Coordinates of C-alpha atoms and ligand atoms in Angstrom, one line a residue:
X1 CA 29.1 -51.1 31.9
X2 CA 29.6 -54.9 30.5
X3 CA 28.1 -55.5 27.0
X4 CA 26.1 -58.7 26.7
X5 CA 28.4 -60.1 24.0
X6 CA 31.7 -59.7 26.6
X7 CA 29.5 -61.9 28.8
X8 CA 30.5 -64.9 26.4
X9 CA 33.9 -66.2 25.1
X10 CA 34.3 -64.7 22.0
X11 CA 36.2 -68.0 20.7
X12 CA 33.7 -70.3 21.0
X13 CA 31.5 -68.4 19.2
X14 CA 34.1 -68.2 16.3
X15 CA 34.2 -72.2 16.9
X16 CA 30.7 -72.2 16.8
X17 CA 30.7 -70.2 13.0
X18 CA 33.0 -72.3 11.9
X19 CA 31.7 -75.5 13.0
X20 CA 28.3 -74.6 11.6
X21 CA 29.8 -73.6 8.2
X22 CA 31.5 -77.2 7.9
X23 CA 28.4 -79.1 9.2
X24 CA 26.4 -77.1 6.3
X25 CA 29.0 -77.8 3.8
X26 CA 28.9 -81.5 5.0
X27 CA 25.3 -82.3 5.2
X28 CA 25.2 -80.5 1.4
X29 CA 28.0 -83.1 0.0
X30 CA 25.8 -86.3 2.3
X31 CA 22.7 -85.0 0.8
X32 CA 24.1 -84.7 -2.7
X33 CA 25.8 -87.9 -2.8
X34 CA 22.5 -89.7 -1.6
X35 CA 20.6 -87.7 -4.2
X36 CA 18.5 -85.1 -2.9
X37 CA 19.6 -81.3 -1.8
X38 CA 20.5 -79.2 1.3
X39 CA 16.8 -78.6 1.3
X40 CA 16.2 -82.1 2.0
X41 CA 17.7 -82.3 5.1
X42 CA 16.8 -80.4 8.7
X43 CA 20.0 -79.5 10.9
X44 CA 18.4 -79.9 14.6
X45 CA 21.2 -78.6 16.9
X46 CA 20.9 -80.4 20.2
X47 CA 21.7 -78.0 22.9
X48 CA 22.0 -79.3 26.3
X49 CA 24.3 -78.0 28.7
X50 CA 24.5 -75.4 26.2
X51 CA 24.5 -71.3 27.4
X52 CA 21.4 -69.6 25.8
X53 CA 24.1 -67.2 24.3
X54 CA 25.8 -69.7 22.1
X55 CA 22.3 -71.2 20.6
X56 CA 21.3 -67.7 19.7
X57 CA 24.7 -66.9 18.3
X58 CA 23.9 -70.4 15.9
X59 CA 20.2 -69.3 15.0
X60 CA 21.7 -66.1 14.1
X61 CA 23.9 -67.7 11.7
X62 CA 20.4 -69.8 9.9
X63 CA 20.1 -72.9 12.6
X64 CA 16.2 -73.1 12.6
X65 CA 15.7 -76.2 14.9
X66 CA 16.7 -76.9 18.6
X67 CA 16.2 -79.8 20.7
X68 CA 16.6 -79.9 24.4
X69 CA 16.7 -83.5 26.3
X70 CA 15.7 -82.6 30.0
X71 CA 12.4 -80.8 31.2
X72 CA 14.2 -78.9 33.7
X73 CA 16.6 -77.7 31.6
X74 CA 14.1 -76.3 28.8
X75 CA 12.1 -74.4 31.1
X76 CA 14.9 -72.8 32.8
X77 CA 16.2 -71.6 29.7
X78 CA 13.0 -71.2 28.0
X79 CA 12.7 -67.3 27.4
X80 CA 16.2 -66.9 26.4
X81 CA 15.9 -69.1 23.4
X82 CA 15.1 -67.0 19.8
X83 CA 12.4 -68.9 19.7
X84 CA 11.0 -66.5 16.6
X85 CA 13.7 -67.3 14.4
X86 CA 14.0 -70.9 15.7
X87 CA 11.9 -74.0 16.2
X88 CA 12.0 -76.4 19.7
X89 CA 11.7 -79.8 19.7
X90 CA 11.9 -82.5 23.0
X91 CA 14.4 -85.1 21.7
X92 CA 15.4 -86.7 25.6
X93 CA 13.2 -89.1 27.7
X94 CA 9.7 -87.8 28.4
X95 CA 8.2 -89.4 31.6
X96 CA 4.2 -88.7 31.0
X97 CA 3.9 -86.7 34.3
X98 CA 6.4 -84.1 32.5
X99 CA 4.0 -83.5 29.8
X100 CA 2.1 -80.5 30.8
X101 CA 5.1 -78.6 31.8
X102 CA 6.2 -78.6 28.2
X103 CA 3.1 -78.8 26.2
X104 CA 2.3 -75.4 25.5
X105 CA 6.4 -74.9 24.8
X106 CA 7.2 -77.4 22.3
X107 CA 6.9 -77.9 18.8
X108 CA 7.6 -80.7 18.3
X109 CA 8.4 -84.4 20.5
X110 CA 10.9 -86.8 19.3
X111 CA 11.1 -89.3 21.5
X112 CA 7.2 -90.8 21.8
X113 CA 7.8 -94.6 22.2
X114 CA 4.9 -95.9 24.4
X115 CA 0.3 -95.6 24.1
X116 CA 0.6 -94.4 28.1
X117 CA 2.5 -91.2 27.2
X118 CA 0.9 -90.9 23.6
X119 CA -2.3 -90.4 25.7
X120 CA -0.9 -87.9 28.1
X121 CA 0.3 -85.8 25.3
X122 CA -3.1 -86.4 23.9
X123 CA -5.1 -85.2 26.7
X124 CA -2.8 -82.2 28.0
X125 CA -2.8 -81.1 24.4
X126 CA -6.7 -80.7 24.5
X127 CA -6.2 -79.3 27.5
X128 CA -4.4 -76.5 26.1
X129 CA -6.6 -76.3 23.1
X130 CA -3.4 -77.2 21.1
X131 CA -2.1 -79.6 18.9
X132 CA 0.9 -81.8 19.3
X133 CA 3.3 -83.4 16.7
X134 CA 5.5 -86.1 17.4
X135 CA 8.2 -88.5 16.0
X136 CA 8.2 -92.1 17.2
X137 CA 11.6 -93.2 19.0
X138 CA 12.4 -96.7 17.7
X139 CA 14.8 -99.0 20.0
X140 CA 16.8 -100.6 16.6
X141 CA 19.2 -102.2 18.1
X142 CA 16.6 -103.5 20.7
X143 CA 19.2 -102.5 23.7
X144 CA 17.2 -103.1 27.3
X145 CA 18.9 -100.2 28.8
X146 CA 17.5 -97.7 26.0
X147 CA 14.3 -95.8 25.7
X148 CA 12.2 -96.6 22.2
X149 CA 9.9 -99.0 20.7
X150 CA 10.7 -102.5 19.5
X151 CA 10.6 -102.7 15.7
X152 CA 8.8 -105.7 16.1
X153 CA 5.9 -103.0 17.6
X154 CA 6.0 -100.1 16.4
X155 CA 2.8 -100.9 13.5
X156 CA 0.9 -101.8 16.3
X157 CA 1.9 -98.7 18.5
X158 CA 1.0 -96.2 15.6
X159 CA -2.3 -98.0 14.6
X160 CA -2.8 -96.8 18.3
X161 CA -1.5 -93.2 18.2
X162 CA -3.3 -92.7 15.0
X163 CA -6.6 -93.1 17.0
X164 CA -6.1 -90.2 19.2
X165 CA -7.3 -86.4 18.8
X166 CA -4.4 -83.7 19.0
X167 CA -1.8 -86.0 18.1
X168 CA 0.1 -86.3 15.2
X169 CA 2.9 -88.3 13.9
X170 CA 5.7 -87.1 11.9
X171 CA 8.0 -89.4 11.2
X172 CA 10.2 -91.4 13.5
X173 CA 13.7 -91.1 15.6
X174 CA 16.2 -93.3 16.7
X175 CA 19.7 -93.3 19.1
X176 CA 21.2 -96.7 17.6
X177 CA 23.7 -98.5 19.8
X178 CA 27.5 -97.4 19.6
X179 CA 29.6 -98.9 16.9
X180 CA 33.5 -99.6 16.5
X181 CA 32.4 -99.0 12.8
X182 CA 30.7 -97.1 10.0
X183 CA 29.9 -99.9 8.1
X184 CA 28.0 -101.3 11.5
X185 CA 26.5 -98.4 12.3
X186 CA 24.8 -98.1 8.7
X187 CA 23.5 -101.2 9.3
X188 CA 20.8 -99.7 11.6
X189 CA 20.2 -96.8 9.6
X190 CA 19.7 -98.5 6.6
X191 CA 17.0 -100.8 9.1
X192 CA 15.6 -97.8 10.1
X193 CA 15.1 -96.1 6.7
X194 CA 13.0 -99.6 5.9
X195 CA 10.8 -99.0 8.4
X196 CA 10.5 -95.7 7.3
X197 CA 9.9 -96.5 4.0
X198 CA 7.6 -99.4 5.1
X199 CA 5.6 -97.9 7.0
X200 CA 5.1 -95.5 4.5
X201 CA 3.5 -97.4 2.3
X202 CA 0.8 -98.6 5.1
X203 CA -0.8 -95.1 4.4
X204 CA -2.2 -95.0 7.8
X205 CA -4.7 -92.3 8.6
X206 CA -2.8 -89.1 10.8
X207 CA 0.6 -90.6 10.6
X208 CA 3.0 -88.9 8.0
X209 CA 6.2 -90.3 7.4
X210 CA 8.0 -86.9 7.1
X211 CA 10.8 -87.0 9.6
X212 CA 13.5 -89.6 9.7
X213 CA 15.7 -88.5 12.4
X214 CA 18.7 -90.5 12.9
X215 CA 22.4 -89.5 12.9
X216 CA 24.7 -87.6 15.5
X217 CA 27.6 -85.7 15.6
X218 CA 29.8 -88.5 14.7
X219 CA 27.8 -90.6 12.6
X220 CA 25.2 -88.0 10.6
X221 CA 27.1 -88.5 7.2
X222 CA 26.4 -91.9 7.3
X223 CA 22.8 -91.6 9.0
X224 CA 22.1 -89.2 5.5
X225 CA 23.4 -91.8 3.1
X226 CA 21.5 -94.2 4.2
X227 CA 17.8 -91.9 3.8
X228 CA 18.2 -89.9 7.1
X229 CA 16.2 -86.3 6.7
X230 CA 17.0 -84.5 10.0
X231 CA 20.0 -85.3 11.7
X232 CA 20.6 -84.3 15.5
X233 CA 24.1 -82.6 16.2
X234 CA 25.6 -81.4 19.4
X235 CA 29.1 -81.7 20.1
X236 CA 30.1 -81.5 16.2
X237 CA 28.4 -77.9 16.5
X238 CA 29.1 -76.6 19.7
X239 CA 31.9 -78.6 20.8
X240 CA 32.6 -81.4 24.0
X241 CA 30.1 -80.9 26.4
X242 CA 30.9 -79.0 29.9
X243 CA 28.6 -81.3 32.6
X244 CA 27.9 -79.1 35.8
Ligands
LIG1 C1 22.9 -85.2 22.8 C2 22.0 -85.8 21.8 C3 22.3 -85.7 20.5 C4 23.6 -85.1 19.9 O1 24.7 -85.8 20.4 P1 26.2 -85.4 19.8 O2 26.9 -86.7 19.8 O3 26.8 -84.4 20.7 O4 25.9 -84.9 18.4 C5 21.4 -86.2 19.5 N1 20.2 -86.8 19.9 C6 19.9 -86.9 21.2 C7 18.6 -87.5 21.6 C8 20.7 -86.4 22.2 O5 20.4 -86.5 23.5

């Protein structure tokens, strides 16, 4: 008989240990030098194209928050996650006719940029008798080819979401564009953490400014200098992505 574990290669999930151990002692150093704690700051591993197997063997080592990008993909590897140990968020582009397959699933959408799929979320949420948090996905560097919200529109678009039952906002995320440096690219997180900051201060009724997510595999040292509180890592943790 084949064990389970013999199923897997036992060397990435030694990579995987020790690539979770530096990305702890790394977000600890980002977090200290920008003054706050570990505790500040939430590790989201994003795991597409990743094996079950290898995101339980990371929640098993403390990773307590996943993100999937595609709906397909979450549902077919839905009940293999350790999803008691472990929390799931959407962080990839949501197309409103998607929402009700991942509704009840979720805790959590990232990527909420638009009033049509706001209201989707809305209604399949009451649906479901549930309740749904989400993160607004801000476009920063205002690229046409990306998915998010203008800056210039982002008050008006949570004056909206704010108005609806079962939704809740939690902060906001954004993908800024790819830059040749670190000192470009921290740039748009130090825009972003205005925002944040700014809309903050608004106070608006049922939006929270909890979550700033922002910050990838090669970029989230920089993303928590500049105010980042949850950082989205991939390849850093579970190494270059295998496409099928
Ligand atoms: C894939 C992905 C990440 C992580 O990307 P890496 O560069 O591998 O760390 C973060 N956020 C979103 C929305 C993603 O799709």
């Amino acid at each position: 008989m084949m064990e389970k574990e013999s199923m897997c290669d036992q060397n990435k999930l030694r990579d995987i240990e020790y690539n979770y151990k530096t990305i702890e002692e790394n977000i600890s150093a980002a977090a200290i030098k920008s003054g706050r704690s570990r505790e500040d700051i939430t590790f989201l591993a994003a795991t597409k194209t990743v094996e079950p197997v290898y995101i339980n063997h990371a929640i098993s080592l403390g990773l307590k928050y996943i993100g999937e990008n595609r709906v397909q993909e979450l549902l077919s590897k839905y009940e293999s996650y350790d999803l008691e140990n472990a929390s799931l968020h959407f962080i990839g582009h949501l197309q409103s006719n998607k929402v009700r397959q991942i509704i009840n699933k979720v805790d959590l959408i990232q990527s909420v940029d638009s009033v049509k799929l706001s209201n989707e979320i809305s209604r399949q949420s009451k649906l479901n008798n549930t309740d749904c948090d989400v993160l607004i996905e801000v476009n920063i560097g205002g690229e046409e080819s990306k998915s998010g919200i203008q800056p210039e529109q982002l008050t008006e678009l949570l004056y909206e979401i704010s108005e609806l039952d079962n939704v809740h906002v939690k902060g906001l995320m954004s993908i800024p564009p790819i830059c040749d440096s670190k000192t470009e690219i921290r740039k748009y997180f130090l825009q972003m953490h205005k925002l944040f900051v700014d809309i903050k201060s608004k106070k608006i009724d049922n939006v929270d400014m909890k979550f700033l997510s922002m910050g990838m595999s090669s970029d989230y040292e920089e993303a928590i200098l500049e105010g980042a509180n949850m950082v989205r890592l991939g390849s850093a943790l579970f190494g270059p992505r295998i496409y099928v």
